[in-house]
Amino acid sequence: MFESLSDRLSGVFDKLTRRGALSEADVDAALKEVRLALLEADVALGVVKDFVADMRKRAIGHEVLKSVTPGQQVVKIVGDALTEMLGGESELLSIVGAPPAAVLLVGLQGSGKTTTAAKIAKRLTERENKRCLMASLDIRRPAAQEQLRVLGEQAGIPTLPIVAGETPVAIANRAMAAARLQGADIVFLDTAGRMHVDAGMMAEVVAVRDAVQPVETLLVADSLTGQDAVNVAREFDRQLGITGVVLTRMDGDGRGGAALSMRAVTGKPIKLIGTGEKLDALEDFHPARISSRILGMGDVVSLVEKAAETIEQEDAEKMAKKMARGEFDLDDLRTQLKQMKKMGGMKGLMSMLPGMGKIQKQVAEANLSEDMFKHQDAIISSMTPGERKNARILNASRKKRVAAGSGTSVQEINKLLKMHQQMAKMMKRVSKMGARGMMPGPDSMPPGFENFMPRR
Amino acid sequence: MFKRKAKAEAKAEERAEEKKGWFQRLKSGLSRSTNTISTGIGDIFTKRKLDATSLEELEDLLITSDLGVGTAARVLKVLSSQRFEKEVDPEEVRRALAGEIRDILAPVAKPLEISPANKPHVILMVGVNGTGKTTTIGKMARQLKDQGKSVMLAAGDTFRAAAIEQLQIWGERVGVPVVAGKVGGDASGLAWDAMDRAMGEGMDVLLIDTAGRLQNRSELMDELAKVIRVIRKKDASAPHDTILVLDATTGQNALNQTEVFGKIAEITGIIMTKLDGSARGGILVACAEKFGIPVHAVGVGEAVEDLHSFDPAAFANALVGLEDIEGAE
């Protein structure tokens, strides 16, 4: 999600890491790039200036100049500063007090409030066994209330029956009364999209807030937002008093500077991020992970968590045993590829791996997405069990047969075999060295993948 | 927003008397950043020369309007080549700045033209989620109908909950037929049916809604390409207009959106929505500079009359905080 920012910063720090000592001029050059990168990432100008000034203070001086590897030191300073700015620790929703507790969702038009309401309700129902009720106070946009009702049906969350002609405050009061009767724990109040400069509409939502006294007032904001993010966040917070931010469309290729801006001007935590159109595409916001991803240091923690979710435990154990013995045949390769696909394909995976910012672009350009997996799967499927166990027996005539059977070419088979060989080699190395040897350097790719990159 | 002067405009003018004119609304919406910018300019140039420091400050002001670093730098380069180190007053700088921005925007300001030769004239609306495609279709349908055209709508967003209902309500409001299928149905199949019906019933205009999609989701972009292929099977010249709806609050990502939707959906025009907030939509200047795709209209509110032709001089003047924003030179 922050590819471009991490691209640029890793370019800056590549230069820095290659230098022995760090002069003030070096820091200035780096900071110029940092400023530009942050601005291109839509971080608000004022926030960028503060950040850069802070960085300069931290970077120039003996702390850096005396350190052994100044480049790494600067990377760490930038990373720490970004993490700090994003809020340090991740903060979760706090639903406290006597039920029913009201959660109010507010924001501009089209920021994703309704979908987010359903996502959070689904999550709290499933993970924390909360009884949720949802109500739409959007009496403006056609079919907005219907939208929430349908989402409620899909997510299995009850919604307040729609009564035409009610005011938002009346709907909110009815929702709270209904929740008390039904014994619901949390009431999600989805409001109409509104501009923070629209005094009438802002007064309306303030009236709703006063009526229900929400425990959480969440600003739902589009992560693709530009410089205006500061105005939106500041005004919603000033007029309404938000308790946190939910950033949507983090699965887009926006650089996400809005996250930094909103946090910086309101001081309110970003609590959750929306990462897709499906109702379970909602994740906790982890400042440290995001900032290390920004810096191209990779999001290894997320990767591991995602892997744990998708990879079947048994498969993983089997694989671990085989790897320990230094065995890795084509069937194993196929299992690996399938798991990669489950984990969001090549692009999703690479965005989480360290040092992958740059190749990600190449991957996107080479259009390596799902087709590649399909072809490789077809190739392996066209082999005999014997060939899969022992790839060395694949001679020219066998390769021709496999190519015909899978609708591919001998070249593609060779590429796959080469990738397999390299991965097998790596597996052996890993089993000898333990997992520490696995982290590729900043410019390397997972072994074998370079065969699929366009030639430079 | 459409080229032909029609009753609707006269009506709108009357409405503007009672309510606020759109320029007023645009201006009051713009006033926030306009204030920032114009106060900024005042601060910078009262009793000062246009030197490197003040240019840098001007650049900052343009950046906060989402023009982007590159575009802001280019605009200022032109400006400084004319006025560098000369005595200038804030008003003069503002005019010059507006002039530069207007010059970038002027070539792309093109109203949408409905050709009577097309039966129907097919307009496909595309964009990322939540930019305002459906609302814009509703407004366009009303304006076209007021011009005496027969209009049909196609509820091509088969994915989002209640998107079909949303368009159907617009259809009822405006009094135009809506072709709708099942939720979760095939969008290209729906487009086929809509083409069929619109051609059969001799409609002048067919407006096709599509589901919002992020441009980096290649499978969703493939689906959009398929919708277009299917439309072309019915009429090889269609869609006659493919309009990208851009949200004014969007930052630099709007450039990616324009590029990718341009490549895959061959967009022919842009409509920018939500200019009634505090976002300036400066990214439109960057888009105009980079892609030169026509800008048809701007949305400044949720009401039907809040969709207006794109006036580059007014837009530029409002952006830099000039008072007489209607007084385009």
Short mmCIF file of N, CA, C and O in Angstrom, two decimals, chain A residues 363-436:
data_model
loop_
_atom_site.label_atom_id
_atom_site.label_comp_id
_atom_site.label_asym_id
_atom_site.label_seq_id
_atom_site.Cartn_x
_atom_site.Cartn_y
_atom_site.Cartn_z
N VAL A 363 7.32 -6.50 -10.93
CA VAL A 363 6.32 -7.57 -10.92
C VAL A 363 5.04 -7.07 -11.55
O VAL A 363 4.44 -7.72 -12.40
N ALA A 364 4.65 -5.86 -11.15
CA ALA A 364 3.41 -5.30 -11.67
C ALA A 364 3.53 -5.13 -13.18
O ALA A 364 2.60 -5.45 -13.93
N GLU A 365 4.71 -4.68 -13.63
CA GLU A 365 4.88 -4.45 -15.06
C GLU A 365 4.90 -5.76 -15.83
O GLU A 365 4.40 -5.85 -16.94
N ALA A 366 5.50 -6.76 -15.23
CA ALA A 366 5.58 -8.04 -15.92
C ALA A 366 4.25 -8.78 -15.90
O ALA A 366 4.10 -9.81 -16.53
N ASN A 367 3.30 -8.23 -15.19
CA ASN A 367 1.98 -8.83 -15.06
C ASN A 367 2.06 -10.29 -14.67
O ASN A 367 1.56 -11.19 -15.31
N LEU A 368 2.74 -10.51 -13.59
CA LEU A 368 3.03 -11.86 -13.12
C LEU A 368 1.94 -12.43 -12.27
O LEU A 368 2.22 -13.27 -11.47
N SER A 369 0.78 -11.90 -12.34
CA SER A 369 -0.16 -12.22 -11.29
C SER A 369 -0.61 -13.66 -11.32
O SER A 369 0.19 -14.58 -11.20
N GLU A 370 -1.88 -13.81 -11.47
CA GLU A 370 -2.47 -15.13 -11.27
C GLU A 370 -2.14 -16.08 -12.43
O GLU A 370 -2.06 -17.27 -12.25
N ASP A 371 -1.92 -15.49 -13.60
CA ASP A 371 -1.65 -16.33 -14.76
C ASP A 371 -0.43 -17.20 -14.55
O ASP A 371 -0.40 -18.37 -14.92
N MET A 372 0.60 -16.60 -13.93
CA MET A 372 1.82 -17.33 -13.73
C MET A 372 1.58 -18.55 -12.86
O MET A 372 2.04 -19.64 -13.15
N PHE A 373 0.84 -18.34 -11.79
CA PHE A 373 0.54 -19.46 -10.91
C PHE A 373 -0.20 -20.56 -11.66
O PHE A 373 0.06 -21.74 -11.49
N LYS A 374 -1.13 -20.12 -12.47
CA LYS A 374 -1.94 -21.09 -13.23
C LYS A 374 -1.06 -21.91 -14.14
O LYS A 374 -1.18 -23.13 -14.21
N HIS A 375 -0.18 -21.21 -14.88
CA HIS A 375 0.70 -21.93 -15.80
C HIS A 375 1.59 -22.92 -15.06
O HIS A 375 1.75 -24.07 -15.47
N GLN A 376 2.16 -22.46 -13.95
CA GLN A 376 3.06 -23.34 -13.22
C GLN A 376 2.32 -24.54 -12.67
O GLN A 376 2.84 -25.66 -12.67
N ASP A 377 1.11 -24.29 -12.23
CA ASP A 377 0.30 -25.39 -11.72
C ASP A 377 0.04 -26.39 -12.83
O ASP A 377 0.14 -27.61 -12.65
N ALA A 378 -0.27 -25.86 -14.03
CA ALA A 378 -0.56 -26.73 -15.17
C ALA A 378 0.68 -27.56 -15.53
O ALA A 378 0.58 -28.76 -15.83
N ILE A 379 1.84 -26.92 -15.49
CA ILE A 379 3.07 -27.64 -15.85
C ILE A 379 3.29 -28.81 -14.89
O ILE A 379 3.51 -29.95 -15.31
N ILE A 380 3.18 -28.52 -13.60
CA ILE A 380 3.44 -29.58 -12.62
C ILE A 380 2.39 -30.69 -12.74
O ILE A 380 2.70 -31.87 -12.64
N SER A 381 1.15 -30.27 -13.02
CA SER A 381 0.09 -31.27 -13.17
C SER A 381 0.33 -32.19 -14.36
O SER A 381 -0.16 -33.32 -14.38
N SER A 382 1.03 -31.70 -15.36
CA SER A 382 1.25 -32.51 -16.56
C SER A 382 2.43 -33.47 -16.41
O SER A 382 2.75 -34.21 -17.33
N MET A 383 3.08 -33.43 -15.25
CA MET A 383 4.21 -34.34 -15.04
C MET A 383 3.72 -35.63 -14.40
O MET A 383 2.69 -35.67 -13.74
N THR A 384 4.52 -36.68 -14.58
CA THR A 384 4.20 -37.93 -13.90
C THR A 384 4.66 -37.81 -12.45
O THR A 384 5.52 -36.98 -12.13
N PRO A 385 4.07 -38.63 -11.56
CA PRO A 385 4.50 -38.58 -10.16
C PRO A 385 6.01 -38.77 -10.04
O PRO A 385 6.66 -38.12 -9.21
N GLY A 386 6.57 -39.61 -10.88
CA GLY A 386 8.01 -39.85 -10.83
C GLY A 386 8.79 -38.59 -11.15
O GLY A 386 9.80 -38.28 -10.50
N GLU A 387 8.33 -37.87 -12.14
CA GLU A 387 9.01 -36.64 -12.54
C GLU A 387 8.93 -35.59 -11.43
O GLU A 387 9.86 -34.83 -11.19
N ARG A 388 7.78 -35.57 -10.76
CA ARG A 388 7.62 -34.58 -9.70
C ARG A 388 8.56 -34.88 -8.53
O ARG A 388 9.05 -33.98 -7.87
N LYS A 389 8.75 -36.20 -8.27
CA LYS A 389 9.64 -36.58 -7.16
C LYS A 389 11.09 -36.26 -7.52
O LYS A 389 11.87 -35.83 -6.69
N ASN A 390 11.43 -36.54 -8.79
CA ASN A 390 12.82 -36.38 -9.19
C ASN A 390 12.88 -35.62 -10.50
O ASN A 390 12.75 -36.20 -11.58
N ALA A 391 13.07 -34.33 -10.41
CA ALA A 391 13.00 -33.48 -11.59
C ALA A 391 14.14 -33.75 -12.57
O ALA A 391 14.04 -33.40 -13.75
N ARG A 392 15.20 -34.40 -12.07
CA ARG A 392 16.36 -34.60 -12.94
C ARG A 392 16.07 -35.52 -14.13
O ARG A 392 16.74 -35.48 -15.14
N ILE A 393 15.05 -36.38 -13.99
CA ILE A 393 14.78 -37.30 -15.11
C ILE A 393 14.08 -36.61 -16.28
O ILE A 393 13.85 -37.20 -17.32
N LEU A 394 13.76 -35.33 -16.09
CA LEU A 394 13.08 -34.61 -17.18
C LEU A 394 14.07 -34.29 -18.30
O LEU A 394 14.80 -33.31 -18.24
N ASN A 395 14.06 -35.12 -19.33
CA ASN A 395 14.92 -34.85 -20.48
C ASN A 395 14.14 -34.07 -21.54
O ASN A 395 12.97 -33.74 -21.33
N ALA A 396 14.78 -33.81 -22.65
CA ALA A 396 14.15 -32.97 -23.68
C ALA A 396 12.80 -33.51 -24.12
O ALA A 396 11.83 -32.76 -24.27
N SER A 397 12.72 -34.83 -24.34
CA SER A 397 11.47 -35.35 -24.89
C SER A 397 10.36 -35.32 -23.83
O SER A 397 9.20 -35.06 -24.12
N ARG A 398 10.75 -35.55 -22.57
CA ARG A 398 9.74 -35.46 -21.50
C ARG A 398 9.25 -34.01 -21.38
O ARG A 398 8.06 -33.77 -21.17
N LYS A 399 10.18 -33.08 -21.49
CA LYS A 399 9.79 -31.67 -21.40
C LYS A 399 8.81 -31.31 -22.50
O LYS A 399 7.84 -30.57 -22.27
N LYS A 400 9.09 -31.83 -23.70
CA LYS A 400 8.18 -31.54 -24.83
C LYS A 400 6.78 -32.05 -24.51
O LYS A 400 5.78 -31.38 -24.78
N ARG A 401 6.73 -33.25 -23.95
CA ARG A 401 5.43 -33.83 -23.62
C ARG A 401 4.71 -32.97 -22.58
O ARG A 401 3.52 -32.65 -22.72
N VAL A 402 5.46 -32.55 -21.56
CA VAL A 402 4.85 -31.74 -20.50
C VAL A 402 4.37 -30.40 -21.06
O VAL A 402 3.28 -29.92 -20.73
N ALA A 403 5.18 -29.83 -21.95
CA ALA A 403 4.78 -28.55 -22.56
C ALA A 403 3.48 -28.70 -23.33
O ALA A 403 2.56 -27.87 -23.20
N ALA A 404 3.39 -29.77 -24.11
CA ALA A 404 2.16 -29.99 -24.88
C ALA A 404 0.98 -30.22 -23.94
O ALA A 404 -0.11 -29.68 -24.15
N GLY A 405 1.25 -31.00 -22.90
CA GLY A 405 0.17 -31.33 -21.97
C GLY A 405 -0.35 -30.13 -21.20
O GLY A 405 -1.53 -30.04 -20.89
N SER A 406 0.53 -29.17 -20.92
CA SER A 406 0.11 -28.04 -20.09
C SER A 406 -0.18 -26.80 -20.91
O SER A 406 -0.56 -25.76 -20.36
N GLY A 407 0.00 -26.92 -22.22
CA GLY A 407 -0.26 -25.75 -23.06
C GLY A 407 0.75 -24.66 -22.84
O GLY A 407 0.45 -23.47 -22.97
N THR A 408 1.98 -25.03 -22.47
CA THR A 408 3.01 -24.02 -22.27
C THR A 408 4.18 -24.33 -23.22
O THR A 408 4.00 -25.06 -24.19
N SER A 409 5.36 -23.79 -22.91
CA SER A 409 6.50 -24.04 -23.77
C SER A 409 7.63 -24.65 -22.96
O SER A 409 7.62 -24.59 -21.73
N VAL A 410 8.61 -25.22 -23.66
CA VAL A 410 9.75 -25.82 -22.97
C VAL A 410 10.49 -24.75 -22.17
O VAL A 410 10.96 -25.01 -21.06
N GLN A 411 10.56 -23.53 -22.71
CA GLN A 411 11.23 -22.46 -21.97
C GLN A 411 10.59 -22.23 -20.61
O GLN A 411 11.27 -22.04 -19.61
N GLU A 412 9.27 -22.22 -20.61
CA GLU A 412 8.57 -21.99 -19.35
C GLU A 412 8.85 -23.10 -18.36
O GLU A 412 8.98 -22.86 -17.15
N ILE A 413 8.97 -24.33 -18.90
CA ILE A 413 9.27 -25.46 -18.02
C ILE A 413 10.67 -25.30 -17.44
O ILE A 413 10.90 -25.52 -16.25
N ASN A 414 11.59 -24.88 -18.31
CA ASN A 414 12.95 -24.68 -17.82
C ASN A 414 13.00 -23.62 -16.73
O ASN A 414 13.70 -23.77 -15.74
N LYS A 415 12.25 -22.56 -16.94
CA LYS A 415 12.21 -21.50 -15.93
C LYS A 415 11.72 -22.05 -14.60
O LYS A 415 12.28 -21.77 -13.54
N LEU A 416 10.67 -22.82 -14.69
CA LEU A 416 10.09 -23.39 -13.47
C LEU A 416 11.11 -24.30 -12.79
O LEU A 416 11.27 -24.27 -11.57
N LEU A 417 11.81 -25.10 -13.59
CA LEU A 417 12.78 -26.04 -13.01
C LEU A 417 13.92 -25.28 -12.35
O LEU A 417 14.40 -25.66 -11.29
N LYS A 418 14.31 -24.20 -12.99
CA LYS A 418 15.40 -23.42 -12.42
C LYS A 418 14.97 -22.82 -11.08
O LYS A 418 15.71 -22.83 -10.10
N MET A 419 13.75 -22.31 -11.07
CA MET A 419 13.23 -21.73 -9.85
C MET A 419 13.18 -22.81 -8.76
O MET A 419 13.53 -22.56 -7.60
N HIS A 420 12.73 -24.00 -9.15
CA HIS A 420 12.65 -25.09 -8.19
C HIS A 420 14.03 -25.41 -7.62
O HIS A 420 14.20 -25.56 -6.42
N GLN A 421 15.00 -25.49 -8.53
CA GLN A 421 16.36 -25.80 -8.10
C GLN A 421 16.86 -24.79 -7.07
O GLN A 421 17.41 -25.15 -6.03
N GLN A 422 16.65 -23.51 -7.41
CA GLN A 422 17.14 -22.47 -6.53
C GLN A 422 16.44 -22.49 -5.19
O GLN A 422 17.04 -22.27 -4.15
N MET A 423 15.14 -22.77 -5.25
CA MET A 423 14.40 -22.82 -3.99
C MET A 423 14.87 -24.01 -3.16
O MET A 423 15.03 -23.92 -1.95
N ALA A 424 15.11 -25.13 -3.85
CA ALA A 424 15.57 -26.32 -3.13
C ALA A 424 16.90 -26.03 -2.45
O ALA A 424 17.14 -26.42 -1.31
N LYS A 425 17.75 -25.30 -3.19
CA LYS A 425 19.06 -24.96 -2.65
C LYS A 425 18.88 -24.09 -1.40
O LYS A 425 19.53 -24.30 -0.38
N MET A 426 17.96 -23.13 -1.53
CA MET A 426 17.74 -22.24 -0.40
C MET A 426 17.21 -23.01 0.79
O MET A 426 17.61 -22.78 1.93
N MET A 427 16.29 -23.92 0.51
CA MET A 427 15.70 -24.70 1.59
C MET A 427 16.79 -25.44 2.36
O MET A 427 16.77 -25.52 3.58
N LYS A 428 17.73 -26.00 1.60
CA LYS A 428 18.82 -26.74 2.24
C LYS A 428 19.61 -25.80 3.14
O LYS A 428 19.94 -26.12 4.27
N ARG A 429 19.88 -24.61 2.56
CA ARG A 429 20.67 -23.66 3.32
C ARG A 429 19.94 -23.27 4.60
O ARG A 429 20.51 -23.21 5.68
N VAL A 430 18.65 -23.02 4.43
CA VAL A 430 17.85 -22.61 5.58
C VAL A 430 17.86 -23.69 6.64
O VAL A 430 18.03 -23.42 7.83
N SER A 431 17.70 -24.94 6.18
CA SER A 431 17.63 -26.00 7.18
C SER A 431 18.95 -26.14 7.92
O SER A 431 19.00 -26.58 9.05
N LYS A 432 20.02 -25.73 7.25
CA LYS A 432 21.32 -25.78 7.93
C LYS A 432 21.50 -24.59 8.88
O LYS A 432 22.01 -24.73 9.97
N MET A 433 21.12 -23.43 8.35
CA MET A 433 21.43 -22.21 9.10
C MET A 433 20.34 -21.78 10.07
O MET A 433 20.54 -20.88 10.88
N GLY A 434 19.18 -22.35 9.94
CA GLY A 434 18.05 -21.85 10.72
C GLY A 434 17.44 -20.68 10.00
O GLY A 434 17.97 -20.21 9.00
N ALA A 435 16.37 -20.19 10.52
CA ALA A 435 15.56 -19.21 9.78
C ALA A 435 16.26 -17.88 9.55
O ALA A 435 15.86 -17.10 8.72
N ARG A 436 17.34 -17.62 10.29
CA ARG A 436 17.94 -16.29 10.19
C ARG A 436 18.52 -16.00 8.82
O ARG A 436 18.56 -14.87 8.38
#
